[in-house]
Tab-separated table of C-alpha atoms in Angstrom:
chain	number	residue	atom	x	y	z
A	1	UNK	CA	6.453	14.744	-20.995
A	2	UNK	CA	8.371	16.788	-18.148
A	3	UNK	CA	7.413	14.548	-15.350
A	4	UNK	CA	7.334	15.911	-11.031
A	5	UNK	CA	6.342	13.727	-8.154
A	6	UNK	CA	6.190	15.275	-5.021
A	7	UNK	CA	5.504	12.491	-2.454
A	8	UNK	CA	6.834	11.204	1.445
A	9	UNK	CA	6.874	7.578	0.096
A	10	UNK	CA	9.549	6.489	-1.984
A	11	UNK	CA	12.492	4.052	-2.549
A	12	UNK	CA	14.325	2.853	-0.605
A	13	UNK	CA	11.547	2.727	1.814
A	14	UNK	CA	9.764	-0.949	2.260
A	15	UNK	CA	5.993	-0.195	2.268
A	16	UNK	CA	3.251	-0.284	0.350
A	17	UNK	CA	3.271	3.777	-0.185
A	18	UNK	CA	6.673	3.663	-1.598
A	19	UNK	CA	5.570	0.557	-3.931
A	20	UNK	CA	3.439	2.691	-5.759
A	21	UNK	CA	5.260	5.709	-6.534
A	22	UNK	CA	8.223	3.877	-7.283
A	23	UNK	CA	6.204	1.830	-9.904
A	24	UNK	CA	5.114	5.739	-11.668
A	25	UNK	CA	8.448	6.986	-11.738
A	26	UNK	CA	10.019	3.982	-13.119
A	27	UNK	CA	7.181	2.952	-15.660
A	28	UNK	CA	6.866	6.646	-16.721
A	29	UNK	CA	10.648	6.907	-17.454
A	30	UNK	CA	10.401	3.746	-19.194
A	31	UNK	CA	8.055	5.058	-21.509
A	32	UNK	CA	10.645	7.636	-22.787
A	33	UNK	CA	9.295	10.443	-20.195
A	34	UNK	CA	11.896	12.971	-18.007
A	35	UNK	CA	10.741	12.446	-14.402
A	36	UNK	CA	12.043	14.415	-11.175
A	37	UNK	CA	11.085	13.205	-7.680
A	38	UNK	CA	11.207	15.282	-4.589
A	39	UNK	CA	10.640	12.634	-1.917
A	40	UNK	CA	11.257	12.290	2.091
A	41	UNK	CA	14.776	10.963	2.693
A	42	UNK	CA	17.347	10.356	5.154
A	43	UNK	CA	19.695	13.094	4.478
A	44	UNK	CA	19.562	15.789	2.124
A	45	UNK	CA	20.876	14.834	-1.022
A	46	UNK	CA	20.105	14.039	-5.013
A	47	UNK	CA	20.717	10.460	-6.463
A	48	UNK	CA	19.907	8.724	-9.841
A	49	UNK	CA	17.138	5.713	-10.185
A	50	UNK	CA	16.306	3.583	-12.571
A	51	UNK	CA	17.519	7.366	-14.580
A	52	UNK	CA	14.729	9.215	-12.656
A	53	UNK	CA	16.327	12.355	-11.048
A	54	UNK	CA	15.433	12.190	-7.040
A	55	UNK	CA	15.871	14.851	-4.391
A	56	UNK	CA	15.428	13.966	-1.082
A	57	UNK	CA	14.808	16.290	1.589
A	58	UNK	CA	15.525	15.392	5.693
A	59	UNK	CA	12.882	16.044	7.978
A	60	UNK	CA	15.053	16.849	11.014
A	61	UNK	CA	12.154	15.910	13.586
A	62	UNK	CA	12.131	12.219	12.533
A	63	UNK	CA	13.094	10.688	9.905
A	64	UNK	CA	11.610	6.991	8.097
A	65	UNK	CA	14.150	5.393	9.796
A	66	UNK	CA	13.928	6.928	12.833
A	67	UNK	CA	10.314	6.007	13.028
A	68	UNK	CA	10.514	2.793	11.187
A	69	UNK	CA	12.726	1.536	14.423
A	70	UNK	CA	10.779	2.960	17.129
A	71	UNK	CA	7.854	0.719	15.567
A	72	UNK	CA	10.035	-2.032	15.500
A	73	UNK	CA	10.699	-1.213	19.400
A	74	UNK	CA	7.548	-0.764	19.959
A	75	UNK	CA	8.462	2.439	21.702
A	76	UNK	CA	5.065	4.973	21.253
A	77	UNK	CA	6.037	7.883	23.102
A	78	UNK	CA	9.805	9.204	22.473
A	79	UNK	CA	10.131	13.336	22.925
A	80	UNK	CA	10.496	13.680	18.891
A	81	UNK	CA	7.011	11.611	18.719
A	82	UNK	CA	5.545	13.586	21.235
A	83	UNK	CA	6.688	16.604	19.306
A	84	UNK	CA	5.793	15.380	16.098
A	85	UNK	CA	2.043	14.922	17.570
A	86	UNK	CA	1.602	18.692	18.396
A	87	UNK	CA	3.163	19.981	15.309
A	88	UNK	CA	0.793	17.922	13.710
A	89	UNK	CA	-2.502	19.525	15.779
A	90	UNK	CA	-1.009	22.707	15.287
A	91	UNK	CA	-0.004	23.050	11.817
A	92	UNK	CA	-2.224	20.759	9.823
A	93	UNK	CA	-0.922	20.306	6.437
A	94	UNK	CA	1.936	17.886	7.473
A	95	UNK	CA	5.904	17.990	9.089
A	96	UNK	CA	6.129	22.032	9.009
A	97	UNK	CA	9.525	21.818	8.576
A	98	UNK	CA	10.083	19.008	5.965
A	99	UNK	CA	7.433	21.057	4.264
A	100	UNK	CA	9.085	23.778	4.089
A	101	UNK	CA	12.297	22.337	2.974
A	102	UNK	CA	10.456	20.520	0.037
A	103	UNK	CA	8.632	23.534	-1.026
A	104	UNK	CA	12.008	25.425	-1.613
A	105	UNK	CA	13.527	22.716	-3.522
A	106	UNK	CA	10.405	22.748	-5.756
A	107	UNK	CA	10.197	26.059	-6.185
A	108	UNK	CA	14.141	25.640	-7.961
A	109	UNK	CA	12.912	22.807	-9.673
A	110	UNK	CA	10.109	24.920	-11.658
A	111	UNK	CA	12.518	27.673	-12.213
A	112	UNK	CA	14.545	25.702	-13.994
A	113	UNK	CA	12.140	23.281	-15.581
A	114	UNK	CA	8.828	23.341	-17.653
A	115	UNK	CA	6.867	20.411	-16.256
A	116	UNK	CA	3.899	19.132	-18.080
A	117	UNK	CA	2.523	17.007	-15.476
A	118	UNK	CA	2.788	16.973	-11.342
A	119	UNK	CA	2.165	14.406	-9.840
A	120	UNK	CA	1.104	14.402	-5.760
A	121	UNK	CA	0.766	11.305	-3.599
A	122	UNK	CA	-0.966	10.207	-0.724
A	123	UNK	CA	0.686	11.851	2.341
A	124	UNK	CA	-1.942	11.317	3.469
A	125	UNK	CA	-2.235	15.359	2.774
A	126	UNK	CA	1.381	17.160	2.765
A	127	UNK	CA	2.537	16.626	-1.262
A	128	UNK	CA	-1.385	17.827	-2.242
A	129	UNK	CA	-0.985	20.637	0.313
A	130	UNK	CA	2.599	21.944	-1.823
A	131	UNK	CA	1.461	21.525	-4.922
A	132	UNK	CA	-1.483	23.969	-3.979
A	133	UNK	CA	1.565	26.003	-2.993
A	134	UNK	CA	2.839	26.060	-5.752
A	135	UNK	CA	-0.266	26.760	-8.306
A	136	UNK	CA	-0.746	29.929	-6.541
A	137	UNK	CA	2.643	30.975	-7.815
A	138	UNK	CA	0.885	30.607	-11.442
A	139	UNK	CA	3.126	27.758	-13.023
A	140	UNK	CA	1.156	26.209	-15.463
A	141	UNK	CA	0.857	22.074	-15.113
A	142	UNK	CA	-1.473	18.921	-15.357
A	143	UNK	CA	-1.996	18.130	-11.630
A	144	UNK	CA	-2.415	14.256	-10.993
A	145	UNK	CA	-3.540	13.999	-7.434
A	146	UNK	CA	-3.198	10.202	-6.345
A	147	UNK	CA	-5.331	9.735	-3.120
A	148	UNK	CA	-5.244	6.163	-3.327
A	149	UNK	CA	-7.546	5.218	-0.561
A	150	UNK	CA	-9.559	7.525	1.493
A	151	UNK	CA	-8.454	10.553	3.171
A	152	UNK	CA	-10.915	12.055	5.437
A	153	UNK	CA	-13.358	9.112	6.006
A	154	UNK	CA	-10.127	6.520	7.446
A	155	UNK	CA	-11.781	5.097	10.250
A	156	UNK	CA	-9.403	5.406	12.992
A	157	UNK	CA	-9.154	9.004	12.502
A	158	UNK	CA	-11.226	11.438	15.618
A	159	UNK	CA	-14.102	13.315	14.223
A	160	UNK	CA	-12.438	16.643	14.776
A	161	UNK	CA	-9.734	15.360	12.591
A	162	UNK	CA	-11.702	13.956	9.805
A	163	UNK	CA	-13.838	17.617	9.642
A	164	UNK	CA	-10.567	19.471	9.531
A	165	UNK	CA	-8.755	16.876	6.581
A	166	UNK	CA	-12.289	16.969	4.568
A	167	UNK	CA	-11.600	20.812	4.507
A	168	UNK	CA	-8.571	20.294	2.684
A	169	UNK	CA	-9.541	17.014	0.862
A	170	UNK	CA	-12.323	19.272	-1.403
A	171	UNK	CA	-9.816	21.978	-2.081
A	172	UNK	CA	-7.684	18.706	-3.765
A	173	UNK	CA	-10.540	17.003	-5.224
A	174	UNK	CA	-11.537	20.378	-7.104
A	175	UNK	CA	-8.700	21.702	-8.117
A	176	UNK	CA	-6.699	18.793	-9.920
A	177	UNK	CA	-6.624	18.247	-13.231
A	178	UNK	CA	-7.325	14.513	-12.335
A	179	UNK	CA	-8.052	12.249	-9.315
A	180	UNK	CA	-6.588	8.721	-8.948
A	181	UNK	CA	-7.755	6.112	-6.652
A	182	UNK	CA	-7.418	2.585	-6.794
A	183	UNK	CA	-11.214	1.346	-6.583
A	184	UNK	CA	-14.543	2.422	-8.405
A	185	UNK	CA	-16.069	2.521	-5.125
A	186	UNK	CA	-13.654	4.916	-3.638
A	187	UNK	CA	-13.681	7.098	-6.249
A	188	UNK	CA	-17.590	7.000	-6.495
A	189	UNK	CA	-16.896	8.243	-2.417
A	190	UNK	CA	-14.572	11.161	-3.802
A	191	UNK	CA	-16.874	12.357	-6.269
A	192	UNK	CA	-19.265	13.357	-3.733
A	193	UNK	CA	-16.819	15.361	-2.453
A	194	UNK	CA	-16.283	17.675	-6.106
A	195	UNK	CA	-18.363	18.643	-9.088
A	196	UNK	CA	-16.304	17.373	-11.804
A	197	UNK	CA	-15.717	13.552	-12.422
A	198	UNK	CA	-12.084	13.397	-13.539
A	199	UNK	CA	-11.206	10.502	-11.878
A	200	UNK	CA	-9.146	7.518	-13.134
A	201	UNK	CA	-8.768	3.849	-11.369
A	202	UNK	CA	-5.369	2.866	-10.704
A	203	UNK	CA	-5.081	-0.307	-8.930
A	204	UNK	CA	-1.601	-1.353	-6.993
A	205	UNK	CA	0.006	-4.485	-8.605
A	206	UNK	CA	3.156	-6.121	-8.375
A	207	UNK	CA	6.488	-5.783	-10.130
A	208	UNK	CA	8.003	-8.762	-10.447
A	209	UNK	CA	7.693	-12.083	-13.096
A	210	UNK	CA	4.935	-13.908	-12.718
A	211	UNK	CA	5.705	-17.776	-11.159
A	212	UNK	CA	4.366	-20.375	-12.828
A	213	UNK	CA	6.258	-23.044	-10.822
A	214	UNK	CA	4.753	-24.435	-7.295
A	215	UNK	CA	6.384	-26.071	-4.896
A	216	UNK	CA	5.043	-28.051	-1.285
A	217	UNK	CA	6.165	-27.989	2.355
A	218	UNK	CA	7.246	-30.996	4.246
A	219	UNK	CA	4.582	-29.419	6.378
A	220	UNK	CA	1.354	-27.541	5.694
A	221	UNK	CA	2.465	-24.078	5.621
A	222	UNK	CA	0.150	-20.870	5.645
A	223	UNK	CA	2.157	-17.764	5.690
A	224	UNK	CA	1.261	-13.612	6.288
A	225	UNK	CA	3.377	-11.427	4.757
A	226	UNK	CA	3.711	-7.402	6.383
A	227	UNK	CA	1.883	-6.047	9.257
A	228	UNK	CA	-1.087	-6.053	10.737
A	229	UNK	CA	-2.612	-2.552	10.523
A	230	UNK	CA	-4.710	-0.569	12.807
A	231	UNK	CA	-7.332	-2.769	14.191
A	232	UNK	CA	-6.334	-5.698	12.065
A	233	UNK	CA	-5.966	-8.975	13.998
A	234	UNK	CA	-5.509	-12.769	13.738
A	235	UNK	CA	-7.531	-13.548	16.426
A	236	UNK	CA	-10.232	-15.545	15.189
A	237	UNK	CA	-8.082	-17.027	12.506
A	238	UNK	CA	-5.903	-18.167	15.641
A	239	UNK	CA	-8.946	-20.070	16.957
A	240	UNK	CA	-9.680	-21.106	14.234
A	241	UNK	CA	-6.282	-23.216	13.467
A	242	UNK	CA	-6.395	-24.029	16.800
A	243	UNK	CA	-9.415	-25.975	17.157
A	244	UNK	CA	-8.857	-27.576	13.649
A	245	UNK	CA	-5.891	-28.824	15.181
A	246	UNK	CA	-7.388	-29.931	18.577
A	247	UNK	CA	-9.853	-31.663	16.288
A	248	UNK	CA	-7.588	-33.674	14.294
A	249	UNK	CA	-8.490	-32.051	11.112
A	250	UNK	CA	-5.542	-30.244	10.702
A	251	UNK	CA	-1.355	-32.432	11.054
A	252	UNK	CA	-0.273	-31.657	14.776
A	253	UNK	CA	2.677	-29.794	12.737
A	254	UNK	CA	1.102	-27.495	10.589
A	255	UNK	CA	2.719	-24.034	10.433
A	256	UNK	CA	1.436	-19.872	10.232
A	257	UNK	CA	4.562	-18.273	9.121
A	258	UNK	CA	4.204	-14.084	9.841
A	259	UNK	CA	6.900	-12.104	8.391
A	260	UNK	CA	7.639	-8.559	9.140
A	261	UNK	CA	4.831	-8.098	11.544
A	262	UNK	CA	5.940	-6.075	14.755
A	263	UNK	CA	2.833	-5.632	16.879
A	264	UNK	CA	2.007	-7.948	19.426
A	265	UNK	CA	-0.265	-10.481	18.684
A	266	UNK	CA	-2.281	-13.023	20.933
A	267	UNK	CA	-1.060	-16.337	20.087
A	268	UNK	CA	-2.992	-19.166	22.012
A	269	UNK	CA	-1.235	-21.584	23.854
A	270	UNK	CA	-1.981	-24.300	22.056
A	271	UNK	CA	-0.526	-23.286	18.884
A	272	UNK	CA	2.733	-21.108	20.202
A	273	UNK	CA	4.780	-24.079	18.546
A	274	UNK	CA	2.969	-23.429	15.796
A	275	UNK	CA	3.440	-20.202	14.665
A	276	UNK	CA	6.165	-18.419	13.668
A	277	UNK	CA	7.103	-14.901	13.060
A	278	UNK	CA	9.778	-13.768	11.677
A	279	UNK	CA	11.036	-10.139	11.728
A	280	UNK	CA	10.713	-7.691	8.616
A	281	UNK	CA	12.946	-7.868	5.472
A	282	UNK	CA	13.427	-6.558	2.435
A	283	UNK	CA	10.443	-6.680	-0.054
A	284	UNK	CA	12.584	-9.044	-2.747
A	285	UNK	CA	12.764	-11.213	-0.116
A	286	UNK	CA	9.527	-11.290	1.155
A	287	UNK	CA	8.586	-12.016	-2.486
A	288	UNK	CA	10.570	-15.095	-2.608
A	289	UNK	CA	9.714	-16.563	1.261
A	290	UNK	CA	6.221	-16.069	-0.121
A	291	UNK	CA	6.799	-18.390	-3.391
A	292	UNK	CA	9.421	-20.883	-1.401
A	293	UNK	CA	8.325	-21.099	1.799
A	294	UNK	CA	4.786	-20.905	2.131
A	295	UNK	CA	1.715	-23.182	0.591
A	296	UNK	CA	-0.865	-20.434	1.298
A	297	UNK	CA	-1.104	-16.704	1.246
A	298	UNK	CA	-3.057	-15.012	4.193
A	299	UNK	CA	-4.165	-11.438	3.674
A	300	UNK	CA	-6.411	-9.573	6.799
A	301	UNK	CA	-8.002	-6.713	7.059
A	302	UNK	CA	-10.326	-4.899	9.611
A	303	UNK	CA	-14.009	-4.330	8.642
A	304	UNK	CA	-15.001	-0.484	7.948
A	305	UNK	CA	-13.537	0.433	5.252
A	306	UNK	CA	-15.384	0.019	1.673
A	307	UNK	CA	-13.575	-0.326	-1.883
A	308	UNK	CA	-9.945	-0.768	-0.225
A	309	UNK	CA	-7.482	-3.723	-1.223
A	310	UNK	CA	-4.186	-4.813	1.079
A	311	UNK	CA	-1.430	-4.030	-1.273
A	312	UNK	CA	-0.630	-7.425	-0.667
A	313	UNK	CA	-3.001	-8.718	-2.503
A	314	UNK	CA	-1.200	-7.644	-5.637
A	315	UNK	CA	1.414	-8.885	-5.069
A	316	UNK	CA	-0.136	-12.421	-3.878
A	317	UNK	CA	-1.583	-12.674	-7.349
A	318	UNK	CA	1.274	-13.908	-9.428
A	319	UNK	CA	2.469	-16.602	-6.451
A	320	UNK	CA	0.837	-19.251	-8.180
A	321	UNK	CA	-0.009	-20.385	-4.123
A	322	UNK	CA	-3.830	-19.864	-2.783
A	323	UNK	CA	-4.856	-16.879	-1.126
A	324	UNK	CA	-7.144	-16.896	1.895
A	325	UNK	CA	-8.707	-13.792	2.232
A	326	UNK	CA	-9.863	-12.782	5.845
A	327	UNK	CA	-12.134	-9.986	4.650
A	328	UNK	CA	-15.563	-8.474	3.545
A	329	UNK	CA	-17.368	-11.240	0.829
A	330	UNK	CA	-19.042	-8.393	-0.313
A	331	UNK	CA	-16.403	-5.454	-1.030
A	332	UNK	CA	-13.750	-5.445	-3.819
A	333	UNK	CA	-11.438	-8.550	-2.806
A	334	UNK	CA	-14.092	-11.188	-3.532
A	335	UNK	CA	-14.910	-10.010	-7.221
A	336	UNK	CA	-11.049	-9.674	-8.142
A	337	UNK	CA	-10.254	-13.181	-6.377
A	338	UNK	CA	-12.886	-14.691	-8.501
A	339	UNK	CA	-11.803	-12.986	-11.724
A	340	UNK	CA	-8.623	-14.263	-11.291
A	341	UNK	CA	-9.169	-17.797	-9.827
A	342	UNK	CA	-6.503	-17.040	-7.106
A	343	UNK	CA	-8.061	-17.821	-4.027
A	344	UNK	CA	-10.893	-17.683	-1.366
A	345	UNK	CA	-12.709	-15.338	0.753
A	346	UNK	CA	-14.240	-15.809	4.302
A	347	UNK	CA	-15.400	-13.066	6.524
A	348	UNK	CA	-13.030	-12.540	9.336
A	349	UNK	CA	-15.819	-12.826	11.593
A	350	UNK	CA	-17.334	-16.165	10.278
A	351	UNK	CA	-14.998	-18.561	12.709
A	352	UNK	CA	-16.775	-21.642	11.180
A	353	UNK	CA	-16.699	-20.292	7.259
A	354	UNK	CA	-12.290	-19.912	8.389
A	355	UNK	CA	-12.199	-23.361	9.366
A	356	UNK	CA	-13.423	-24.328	6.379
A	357	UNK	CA	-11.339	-22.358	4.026
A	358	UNK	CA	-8.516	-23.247	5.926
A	359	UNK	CA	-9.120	-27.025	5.204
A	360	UNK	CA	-9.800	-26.379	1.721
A	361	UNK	CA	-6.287	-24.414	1.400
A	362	UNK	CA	-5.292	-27.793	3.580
A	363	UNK	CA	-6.525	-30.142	1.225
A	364	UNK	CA	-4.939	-28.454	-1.858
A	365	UNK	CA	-1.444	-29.054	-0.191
A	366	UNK	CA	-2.284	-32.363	0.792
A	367	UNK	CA	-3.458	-33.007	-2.814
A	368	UNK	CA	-0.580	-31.442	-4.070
A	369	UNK	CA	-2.913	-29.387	-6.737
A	370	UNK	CA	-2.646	-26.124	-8.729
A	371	UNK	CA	-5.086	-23.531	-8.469
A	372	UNK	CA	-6.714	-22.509	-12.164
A	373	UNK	CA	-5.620	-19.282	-12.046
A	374	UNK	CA	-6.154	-16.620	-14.714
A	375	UNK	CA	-2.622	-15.766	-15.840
A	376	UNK	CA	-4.002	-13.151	-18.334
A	377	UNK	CA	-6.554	-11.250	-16.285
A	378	UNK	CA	-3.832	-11.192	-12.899
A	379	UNK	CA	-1.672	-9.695	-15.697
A	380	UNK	CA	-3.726	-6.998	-15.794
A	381	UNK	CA	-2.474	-6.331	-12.228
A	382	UNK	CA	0.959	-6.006	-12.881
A	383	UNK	CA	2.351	-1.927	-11.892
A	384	UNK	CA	3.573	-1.918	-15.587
A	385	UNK	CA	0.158	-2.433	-16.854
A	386	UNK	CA	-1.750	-0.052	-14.310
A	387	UNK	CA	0.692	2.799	-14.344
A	388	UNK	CA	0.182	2.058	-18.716
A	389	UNK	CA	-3.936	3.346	-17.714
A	390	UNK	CA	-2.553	6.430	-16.374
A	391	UNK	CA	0.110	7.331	-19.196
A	392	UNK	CA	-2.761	6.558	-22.038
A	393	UNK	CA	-4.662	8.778	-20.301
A	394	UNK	CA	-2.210	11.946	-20.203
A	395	UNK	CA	-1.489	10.704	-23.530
A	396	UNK	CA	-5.009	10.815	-25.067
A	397	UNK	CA	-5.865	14.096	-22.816
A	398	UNK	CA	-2.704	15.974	-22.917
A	399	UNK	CA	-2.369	15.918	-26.415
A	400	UNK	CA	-6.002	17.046	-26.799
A	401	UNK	CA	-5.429	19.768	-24.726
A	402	UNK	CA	-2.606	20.883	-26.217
């Protein structure tokens, strides 16, 4: 196959967005396919990865970098955010200009090449939006549209917003050749949306050897790894600690490491000393701080939104270190954490139910004892294996097409 992603997200970028494209060019050119990718970049320019062809196209308005340290900063308002905002009420299918940048370079790229399959990614809307572009010039492809999570229905987005991105968001779901999200109840969500039901679960995963080896703190040690997002917050995990440690239950000197979190969070008094955060670094390093330096693996995430994992998660999986999950018991994290034996789930607003997960994570460390994880259904997880579900299927449906 004559593979074309068209995506915002890619290397060398650290987040989650990037993760998962990266994994679908590298896996598919790993399985013996040609793949191009026209991504968002820092300058103009064409480079070789792992032998994938990439072309990456400026945005002269603000680049990832550019925005990546105002976040760091802190700094909300700058004029290129404030004119970012009203291109983006204005002209509603992304960055006008990086869009119309990328749109010529694909345009050469299908004049010179026959691609079998495109490939779109969550944008959350602008690589869709071109690839509509370019099916009305009549090239003839497979369209994969990965949404991921959901589009229209994100909770933190206005009403007026949400109407206006569901507009688009049917034109996608109908017109691809096939839908990709990474949960069955997302997808169930999406099909609402469509009449067809050509939709394939693709989870995220991690891309890295597994680690069977374990090893213990001088001092319990739990440890979050990425940002908080949105209206994600430690808050009641913070009281929690706290009064575990007020009440004797938990070693004066136990530790919450955070690592690459940069908004401000509302650490109590009582445990300042106690937590520590780090700033962000490289994801190969926050792989091994999470297998070295930590004893447990905190993942968080704000209520409201059905069917969607952290990425983290994923990559948790293969720590061989316990997971505490600060989430919904009854959405997709609990059934996967069971599968898999990896770790334990508390609702974030259960302050009592934290406590006692967190002594249970305590006791482990104290015990010195290995979780009985599930090597071979966590290997399931890995991006080799979930970008594999994808290729079988363009395997089994191209060639039947064809």
């Amino acid at each position: 196959m004559n593979v074309l992603i068209i995506t915002r997200n890619f290397y060398p970028y650290n987040n989650i967005g990037s993760f998962r494209i990266n994994s679908f060019a590298k896996y598919f050119r790993k399985a013996g396919h040609s793949v191009t990718v026209v991504a968002e970049g820092e300058r103009d320019e064409a480079i070789t990865w792992n032998d994938c062809d990439i072309h990456y196209i400026k945005d002269p308005i603000m680049t990832p970098k550019y925005l990546h340290n105002l976040e760091q900063k802190n700094k909300k308002w700058t004029l290129r955010r404030v004119i970012r905002a009203l291109e983006s009420r204005i002209f509603f299918g992304g960055p006008c200009i990086w869009r119309a940048k990328t749109c010529k370079k694909v345009e050469e790229l299908f004049q010179k090449n026959n691609f079998d399959v495109v490939l779109s990614s969550y944008g959350p809307l602008t690589p869709h939006a071109l690839v509509m572009k370019v099916l009305k010039k009549r090239y003839k492809f497979f369209w994969v549209a990965d949404m991921r999570d959901e589009m229209s229905k994100l909770p933190h987005y206005s009403k007026i917003h949400k109407k206006r991105l569901a507009f688009y968001e049917r034109n996608i779901l109908e017109k691809a050749d096939l839908v990709l999200s990474v949960s069955k109840p997302l997808i169930d969500d999406f099909k609402t949306m469509c009449s067809h039901d050509r939709f394939l679960e693709v989870r995220n995963g991690y891309d890295y050897e597994e680690c069977y080896e374990i090893n213990f703190q001088p001092q319990f040690t739990m440890g979050y790894i990425g940002r908080f997002y949105w209206m994600a917050t430690p808050d009641n995990f913070f009281k929690a600690f706290s009064e575990l440690i007020e009440e004797g239950r938990l070693p004066e000197n136990s530790k919450i490491k955070i690592v690459g979190n940069f908004k401000k969070l509302d650490v109590p008094d009582r445990i300042s000393s106690n937590v520590i955060q780090c700033k962000n670094v490289p994801h190969e390093e926050a792989i091994k701080i999470s297998i070295t330096e930590v004893d447990t693996l905190l993942m968080m995430y704000q209520s409201g939104r059905k069917g969607v994992y952290s990425g983290k998660l994923f990559d948790y999986l293969a720590r061989n270190k316990p997971i505490l999950a600060l989430y919904d018991p009854n959405d997709v994290v609990a059934p996967l954490l069971a599968e898999t034996k990896a770790g334990f789930i508390v609702d974030d607003a259960d302050k009592e139910g934290i406590k006692n997960m967190i002594m249970k994570c305590y006791q482990i460390w104290k015990n010195k004892e290995i979780l009985p994880r599930d090597w071979d259904k966590i290997k399931q997880y890995s991006r080799r294996n979930q970008v594999q579900i994808l290729l079988d299927y363009l395997s089994n449906n191209l060639a039947t097409s064809g």
